CSV table of C-alpha atoms in Angstrom, one decimal:
chain,number,residue,atom,x,y,z
A,750,MET,CA,-21.3,-30.2,-100.1
A,751,GLY,CA,-19.6,-32.3,-97.6
A,752,LYS,CA,-20.7,-33.1,-94.1
A,753,ARG,CA,-20.4,-30.4,-91.5
A,754,GLU,CA,-17.6,-30.8,-89.1
A,755,ARG,CA,-18.7,-31.5,-85.6
A,756,LEU,CA,-16.5,-30.6,-82.6
A,757,GLY,CA,-16.9,-31.9,-79.1
A,758,ARG,CA,-15.6,-29.4,-76.5
A,759,PRO,CA,-16.0,-29.0,-72.7
A,760,LEU,CA,-19.0,-26.9,-71.7
A,761,LEU,CA,-17.0,-24.1,-70.2
A,762,ASP,CA,-14.9,-23.7,-73.3
A,763,CYS,CA,-18.1,-22.9,-75.2
A,764,VAL,CA,-19.4,-20.0,-73.1
A,765,SER,CA,-18.1,-17.4,-75.5
A,766,VAL,CA,-19.5,-19.1,-78.6
A,767,ARG,CA,-22.2,-17.2,-80.4
A,768,PHE,CA,-24.7,-20.0,-80.5
A,769,GLU,CA,-27.4,-17.6,-81.7
A,770,ASP,CA,-25.7,-17.7,-85.1
A,771,ALA,CA,-25.3,-21.5,-85.1
A,772,ARG,CA,-27.0,-23.8,-87.6
A,773,PRO,CA,-29.3,-26.6,-86.2
A,774,VAL,CA,-27.3,-29.6,-85.2
A,775,ARG,CA,-29.8,-32.0,-86.7
A,776,PRO,CA,-32.1,-31.7,-89.7
A,777,PHE,CA,-35.8,-31.0,-89.5
A,778,ARG,CA,-37.8,-33.9,-91.0
A,779,TRP,CA,-41.3,-34.2,-92.4
A,780,PRO,CA,-42.1,-37.9,-92.2
A,781,PRO,CA,-45.4,-39.1,-93.7
A,782,GLY,CA,-48.0,-39.4,-91.1
A,783,GLY,CA,-45.9,-37.7,-88.5
A,784,ARG,CA,-47.4,-36.5,-85.2
A,785,TYR,CA,-45.7,-33.1,-85.3
A,786,PHE,CA,-45.6,-30.2,-87.8
A,787,PRO,CA,-42.0,-29.0,-88.3
A,788,GLY,CA,-41.2,-25.9,-90.4
A,789,TRP,CA,-39.3,-22.7,-90.7
A,790,TYR,CA,-40.2,-19.3,-89.3
A,791,TRP,CA,-38.7,-16.1,-90.8
A,792,ALA,CA,-37.7,-14.2,-87.7
A,793,ALA,CA,-37.9,-10.4,-87.9
A,794,THR,CA,-35.3,-10.1,-85.2
A,795,THR,CA,-32.5,-11.7,-87.1
A,796,ARG,CA,-33.8,-11.7,-90.8
A,797,GLN,CA,-33.1,-15.4,-90.9
A,798,HIS,CA,-35.2,-18.5,-90.9
A,799,VAL,CA,-35.4,-20.4,-87.6
A,800,GLY,CA,-36.6,-24.0,-87.5
A,801,PHE,CA,-39.3,-25.5,-85.3
A,802,GLU,CA,-40.4,-29.1,-84.8
A,803,SER,CA,-44.0,-28.5,-83.6
A,804,TRP,CA,-46.7,-25.9,-83.7
A,805,LEU,CA,-46.0,-25.3,-80.0
A,806,GLU,CA,-42.4,-24.5,-80.8
A,807,ARG,CA,-43.6,-22.2,-83.6
A,808,ASP,CA,-45.9,-20.3,-81.2
A,809,ARG,CA,-43.1,-19.8,-78.7
A,810,LEU,CA,-40.8,-18.7,-81.5
A,811,VAL,CA,-43.3,-16.0,-82.5
A,812,LEU,CA,-43.5,-14.7,-79.0
A,813,MET,CA,-39.7,-14.7,-78.8
A,814,ASP,CA,-39.6,-12.7,-82.0
A,815,PHE,CA,-42.0,-10.2,-80.5
A,816,ASP,CA,-39.9,-9.8,-77.3
A,817,PRO,CA,-37.9,-6.6,-77.7
A,818,ALA,CA,-35.3,-7.9,-75.2
A,819,VAL,CA,-34.3,-10.7,-77.6
A,820,VAL,CA,-31.7,-9.8,-80.3
A,821,GLY,CA,-30.7,-13.3,-81.5
A,822,VAL,CA,-32.3,-16.7,-81.7
A,823,ALA,CA,-31.3,-20.1,-83.0
A,824,SER,CA,-32.9,-23.5,-82.9
A,825,GLN,CA,-31.2,-26.7,-81.7
A,826,PRO,CA,-27.8,-24.9,-81.5
A,827,PHE,CA,-25.8,-27.7,-79.9
A,828,TRP,CA,-25.7,-31.2,-78.4
A,829,LEU,CA,-25.3,-31.6,-74.7
A,830,HIS,CA,-23.7,-34.9,-73.8
A,831,TRP,CA,-23.7,-36.6,-70.4
A,832,HIS,CA,-23.6,-40.0,-68.7
A,833,ASP,CA,-26.7,-41.0,-66.6
A,834,GLY,CA,-24.9,-43.8,-64.7
A,835,THR,CA,-25.9,-46.4,-67.2
A,836,ARG,CA,-25.2,-45.1,-70.7
A,837,GLU,CA,-24.3,-42.0,-72.7
A,838,ARG,CA,-27.1,-39.5,-73.2
A,839,ARG,CA,-27.4,-36.4,-75.3
A,840,HIS,CA,-30.0,-33.6,-75.7
A,841,ALA,CA,-30.4,-30.7,-78.2
A,842,PRO,CA,-32.2,-27.8,-76.6
A,843,ASP,CA,-34.9,-26.2,-78.7
A,844,PHE,CA,-33.7,-22.6,-78.7
A,845,PHE,CA,-30.8,-20.4,-77.7
A,846,LEU,CA,-31.5,-16.8,-77.1
A,847,ARG,CA,-29.3,-13.8,-76.9
A,848,ARG,CA,-30.7,-10.8,-75.0
A,849,ALA,CA,-30.0,-7.1,-75.6
A,850,ASP,CA,-27.9,-7.0,-72.4
A,851,GLY,CA,-25.6,-9.7,-73.7
A,852,SER,CA,-27.0,-12.5,-71.5
A,853,ALA,CA,-27.9,-15.9,-72.9
A,854,MET,CA,-31.0,-18.0,-72.4
A,855,VAL,CA,-31.5,-21.7,-73.3
A,856,VAL,CA,-35.2,-22.6,-73.9
A,857,ASP,CA,-36.8,-26.1,-74.1
A,858,VAL,CA,-40.4,-26.2,-75.2
A,859,ARG,CA,-42.7,-29.0,-74.0
A,860,ALA,CA,-46.3,-28.9,-72.8
A,861,ASP,CA,-46.8,-29.6,-69.1
A,862,ASP,CA,-48.7,-32.8,-69.7
A,863,CYS,CA,-46.2,-34.2,-72.2
A,864,ILE,CA,-43.1,-34.5,-70.1
A,865,ALA,CA,-41.9,-38.0,-69.7
A,866,PRO,CA,-39.4,-39.0,-66.9
A,867,ARG,CA,-36.6,-39.2,-69.6
A,868,ASP,CA,-37.4,-35.7,-70.8
A,869,ALA,CA,-37.6,-34.3,-67.2
A,870,GLU,CA,-34.1,-35.7,-66.6
A,871,ALA,CA,-32.8,-34.1,-69.8
A,872,PHE,CA,-34.3,-30.7,-68.8
A,873,GLU,CA,-32.7,-30.9,-65.3
A,874,VAL,CA,-29.3,-31.8,-66.7
A,875,THR,CA,-29.6,-28.9,-69.2
A,876,ARG,CA,-30.6,-26.5,-66.4
A,877,ARG,CA,-27.6,-27.5,-64.3
A,878,ALA,CA,-25.3,-27.2,-67.3
A,879,CYS,CA,-26.6,-23.7,-68.2
A,880,ALA,CA,-26.2,-22.6,-64.6
A,881,GLU,CA,-22.5,-23.7,-64.7
A,882,ALA,CA,-22.0,-21.8,-68.0
A,883,GLY,CA,-23.7,-18.7,-66.7
A,884,TRP,CA,-26.7,-19.0,-69.0
A,885,GLY,CA,-30.3,-18.9,-68.0
A,886,PHE,CA,-32.6,-21.9,-68.7
A,887,GLU,CA,-36.3,-22.1,-69.0
A,888,ARG,CA,-38.7,-24.9,-69.9
A,889,VAL,CA,-41.9,-23.3,-71.3
A,890,GLY,CA,-45.2,-24.9,-72.2
A,891,THR,CA,-48.4,-23.7,-73.8
A,892,PRO,CA,-48.7,-19.9,-74.0
A,893,GLU,CA,-51.7,-17.8,-73.1
A,894,THR,CA,-54.3,-18.2,-75.8
A,895,VAL,CA,-55.4,-14.6,-76.2
A,896,LEU,CA,-52.0,-13.1,-76.1
A,897,LEU,CA,-50.7,-15.7,-78.6
A,898,ALA,CA,-53.6,-15.0,-81.0
A,899,ASN,CA,-52.9,-11.2,-80.9
A,900,VAL,CA,-49.1,-11.6,-81.4
A,901,ARG,CA,-49.6,-14.1,-84.2
A,902,TRP,CA,-51.9,-11.6,-85.9
A,903,LEU,CA,-49.4,-8.8,-85.6
A,904,SER,CA,-46.6,-11.0,-86.8
A,905,ARG,CA,-48.3,-11.0,-90.3
A,906,TYR,CA,-47.3,-7.4,-90.5
A,907,ARG,CA,-43.7,-7.7,-89.2
A,908,HIS,CA,-42.0,-7.1,-92.5
A,909,PRO,CA,-40.6,-3.6,-93.2
A,910,ARG,CA,-42.6,-3.2,-96.3
A,911,CYS,CA,-45.7,-2.8,-94.2
A,912,ARG,CA,-44.2,0.5,-92.9
A,913,GLN,CA,-45.3,3.4,-95.1
A,914,HIS,CA,-43.4,6.3,-93.5
A,915,PRO,CA,-45.8,9.2,-94.0
A,916,VAL,CA,-48.7,7.0,-92.7
A,917,ALA,CA,-46.6,5.8,-89.8
A,918,ALA,CA,-45.6,9.3,-88.8
A,919,ARG,CA,-49.2,10.4,-88.8
A,920,LEU,CA,-50.3,7.3,-86.8
A,921,MET,CA,-47.6,8.0,-84.2
A,922,GLU,CA,-48.8,11.6,-83.9
A,923,ILE,CA,-52.5,10.6,-83.6
A,924,SER,CA,-51.6,7.9,-81.0
A,925,SER,CA,-50.0,10.4,-78.7
A,926,GLN,CA,-53.5,10.6,-77.3
A,927,PRO,CA,-55.0,7.2,-76.5
A,928,GLY,CA,-58.0,6.2,-78.7
A,929,PRO,CA,-59.8,3.4,-80.4
A,930,LEU,CA,-57.8,1.4,-82.9
A,931,MET,CA,-60.3,1.8,-85.9
A,932,ALA,CA,-61.0,5.4,-85.2
A,933,GLY,CA,-57.3,6.2,-85.3
A,934,ALA,CA,-56.8,4.3,-88.5
A,935,ASP,CA,-59.8,6.1,-90.2
A,936,SER,CA,-58.5,9.5,-89.1
A,937,VAL,CA,-55.3,9.1,-91.0
A,938,GLY,CA,-56.8,7.8,-94.3
A,939,ASP,CA,-58.4,4.8,-95.9
A,940,ARG,CA,-58.3,2.0,-93.4
A,941,LEU,CA,-57.2,-0.5,-96.0
A,942,ALA,CA,-54.0,1.5,-96.4
A,943,THR,CA,-53.5,2.5,-92.7
A,944,LEU,CA,-54.3,-0.7,-90.9
A,945,PRO,CA,-51.3,-2.7,-92.1
A,946,VAL,CA,-49.1,0.2,-91.0
A,947,LEU,CA,-50.8,0.4,-87.6
A,948,PHE,CA,-50.4,-3.3,-87.0
A,949,HIS,CA,-46.7,-3.1,-88.0
A,950,LEU,CA,-46.2,-0.3,-85.4
A,951,LEU,CA,-47.9,-2.5,-82.8
A,952,TRP,CA,-45.5,-5.3,-83.8
A,953,GLN,CA,-42.6,-3.0,-83.5
A,954,GLN,CA,-44.0,-1.9,-80.1
A,955,GLU,CA,-43.8,1.7,-81.1
A,956,LEU,CA,-47.5,1.7,-80.4
A,957,SER,CA,-49.1,-0.3,-77.6
A,958,ALA,CA,-52.6,-1.8,-77.3
A,959,GLU,CA,-54.4,-2.2,-74.0
A,960,GLY,CA,-55.5,-5.7,-72.9
A,961,MET,CA,-53.4,-7.7,-75.4
A,962,ALA,CA,-53.4,-10.6,-72.9
A,963,VAL,CA,-57.1,-10.5,-72.0
A,964,GLU,CA,-59.0,-9.8,-75.2
A,965,LEU,CA,-58.6,-10.0,-79.0
A,966,LEU,CA,-57.7,-6.9,-80.9
A,967,GLY,CA,-60.7,-5.2,-82.2
A,968,PRO,CA,-62.1,-1.8,-83.5
A,969,ARG,CA,-62.5,-0.5,-79.9
A,970,THR,CA,-59.1,-1.6,-78.6
A,971,VAL,CA,-57.4,1.4,-77.1
A,972,VAL,CA,-54.0,2.2,-78.8
A,973,ARG,CA,-51.5,4.7,-77.5
A,974,LEU,CA,-47.9,5.7,-78.1
A,975,ALA,CA,-45.6,3.2,-76.4
A,976,GLY,CA,-43.5,4.7,-73.6
A,977,GLY,CA,-40.0,5.5,-74.9
A,978,GLY,CA,-40.7,3.8,-78.2
A,979,ALA,CA,-39.3,0.4,-79.2
A,980,GLY,CA,-37.3,1.8,-82.1
A,981,TRP,CA,-36.8,0.3,-85.6
A,982,ARG,CA,-35.6,-3.2,-84.9
A,983,ARG,CA,-38.0,-5.8,-86.2
A,984,ARG,CA,-38.0,-7.1,-89.7
A,985,GLY,CA,-39.8,-9.8,-91.7
A,986,GLY,CA,-43.0,-10.4,-93.5
A,987,GLY,CA,-46.0,-12.7,-93.9
A,988,PHE,CA,-49.8,-12.8,-93.7
A,989,ARG,CA,-52.2,-15.4,-92.7
A,990,ARG,CA,-55.8,-15.1,-91.7
A,991,LEU,CA,-56.6,-15.9,-88.0
A,992,PRO,CA,-59.8,-17.7,-87.1
A,993,GLY,CA,-61.9,-15.9,-84.5
A,994,SER,CA,-65.2,-14.4,-83.4
A,995,TRP,CA,-66.7,-11.1,-84.5
A,996,SER,CA,-64.0,-9.3,-82.5
A,997,SER,CA,-61.2,-11.1,-84.3
A,998,PRO,CA,-58.7,-8.9,-86.1
A,999,ARG,CA,-59.7,-10.4,-89.4
A,1000,ARG,CA,-62.9,-8.4,-89.2
A,1001,LEU,CA,-60.9,-5.3,-89.5
A,1002,LEU,CA,-60.2,-6.3,-93.1
A,1003,THR,CA,-63.8,-6.7,-94.1
A,1004,ARG,CA,-65.4,-3.8,-95.9
A,1005,PRO,CA,-69.0,-3.6,-97.0
A,1006,VAL,CA,-69.4,-3.2,-100.8
A,1007,GLY,CA,-72.8,-2.9,-102.4
A,1008,GLY,CA,-74.5,-4.1,-99.3
A,1009,ARG,CA,-72.4,-7.3,-99.1
A,1010,GLY,CA,-69.2,-8.1,-97.2
A,1011,THR,CA,-66.0,-8.3,-99.4
A,1012,SER,CA,-63.0,-9.9,-97.9
A,1013,TRP,CA,-59.8,-7.9,-98.4
A,1014,ARG,CA,-56.2,-9.0,-98.1
A,1015,TYR,CA,-52.9,-7.1,-97.9
A,1016,CYS,CA,-50.7,-8.3,-100.8
A,1017,MET,CA,-47.1,-8.6,-99.7
A,1018,VAL,CA,-45.9,-8.4,-103.3
A,1019,CYS,CA,-48.0,-5.5,-104.6
A,1020,ARG,CA,-47.9,-3.9,-101.2
A,1021,ARG,CA,-51.6,-3.0,-101.5
A,1022,MET,CA,-54.9,-3.9,-100.0
A,1023,LEU,CA,-56.9,-5.7,-102.6
A,1024,PRO,CA,-60.1,-7.9,-102.7
A,1025,LYS,CA,-59.3,-11.5,-102.0
A,1026,GLY,CA,-58.7,-13.4,-105.2
A,1027,ARG,CA,-58.3,-10.3,-107.4
A,1028,CYS,CA,-54.6,-9.7,-107.0
A,1029,ARG,CA,-52.4,-11.2,-109.7
A,1030,GLY,CA,-49.4,-10.4,-107.6
A,1031,ARG,CA,-50.5,-12.2,-104.4
A,1032,SER,CA,-47.9,-14.6,-103.0
A,1033,SER,CA,-50.5,-17.3,-102.8
A,1034,THR,CA,-51.5,-17.1,-106.5
A,1035,PRO,CA,-49.7,-19.7,-108.7
A,1036,GLY,CA,-48.0,-18.4,-111.8
A,1037,CYS,CA,-47.7,-14.8,-110.5
A,1038,THR,CA,-45.0,-13.1,-112.6
A,1039,ARG,CA,-44.1,-10.9,-109.7
A,1040,TRP,CA,-43.3,-13.7,-107.3
A,1041,PRO,CA,-39.8,-15.2,-107.5
A,1042,ASN,CA,-41.1,-18.8,-107.4
A,1043,ALA,CA,-43.8,-18.6,-110.0
A,1044,SER,CA,-44.2,-22.4,-110.5
A,1045,GLY,CA,-44.9,-23.0,-106.8
A,1046,PRO,CA,-45.0,-20.0,-104.5
A,1047,ARG,CA,-44.5,-20.5,-100.8
A,1048,ARG,CA,-46.8,-18.9,-98.3
A,1049,PRO,CA,-45.0,-16.8,-95.7
A,1050,SER,CA,-45.1,-18.2,-92.2
C-alpha cells in the first residue's frame, strides 16, 4: 500500500471537512523505554478505534466517549502549519470532536504542570485558528479522579452484548423509583447476570447514579431512571478490573462461596458471569477456540 496523499490547504477551505472521520496524520509509536504509553481505544460512539499517545489522553478519550453530546471523535486529524517569525512550525491537535448539534471542538490534552513555552505557543495558535474556523478549542488536563474511576469502570460494559433486553427492561422499570444499586440488581435476578446490564445502562446514561463525581460506585449508590433517557447510542466492549477500596465497583463481582470469596468476571466471548480462570472462552485465555486470535488474544481496552 502506497503512502497516503497529503494535501496542504488554507484553513478556511477545510471548515466543511469531516475531520471526525479522518485517519491520524502521524503513526503511533511504541519505542523501547518510552516515557508514554500509546495505544488504541475502541470508542462506543463511533464503533472505531481511536489512538492515544498517553494514559492521560486515554482517560480523556474515555470521558469523551461517555459524553452524550459527542457523536464523532478522531485523534490527530490534521497538521496546523504556521510561521513563528523565525521558522516554520506545525502542530497536530490531539482530538477533533463533532457534537450532536453539528458544532466542532478541537482538544489538546496536556497536564497543567507539563506545558512548556513551546507547547503554550502551539496551543494559543491552535486556539486562534479554531476561532477563525468557527470551531471550539479546549486544552484539558488531568480529570477528576473519582469521576474518571467510575466512568472507566462503566466503560468495561459499553459493548451492546452487555445489554440483555428482558433484564434491561426490568431494570428500567425498577429504577423508575430511586433505590440502591445492589438492591435493584438483586430484585431483578441473579446479580451476576443483572449487574453487567445495569452497568451498561449507566454507561448509556439511560440510568443515572447519584454522586458519580464524589464517590465510587458501590452497593448503596442510588440509581434512578435518567431524565428523558439517553437512547440507544453507545457501542463497544471491554472489561478490566479497577483497583480500589472496599467500596470499589470490583467488590460488586465478588460472591461468597463456601465461606470464601470467589472472584467472578464477565466473559465478553461467552457473555456470562463465570469464576475467574474457569472460562475457556475468556478473551484473556490463550488458545481459546472461541476467540478469533487464538494464538495471542488481545485484551479489550
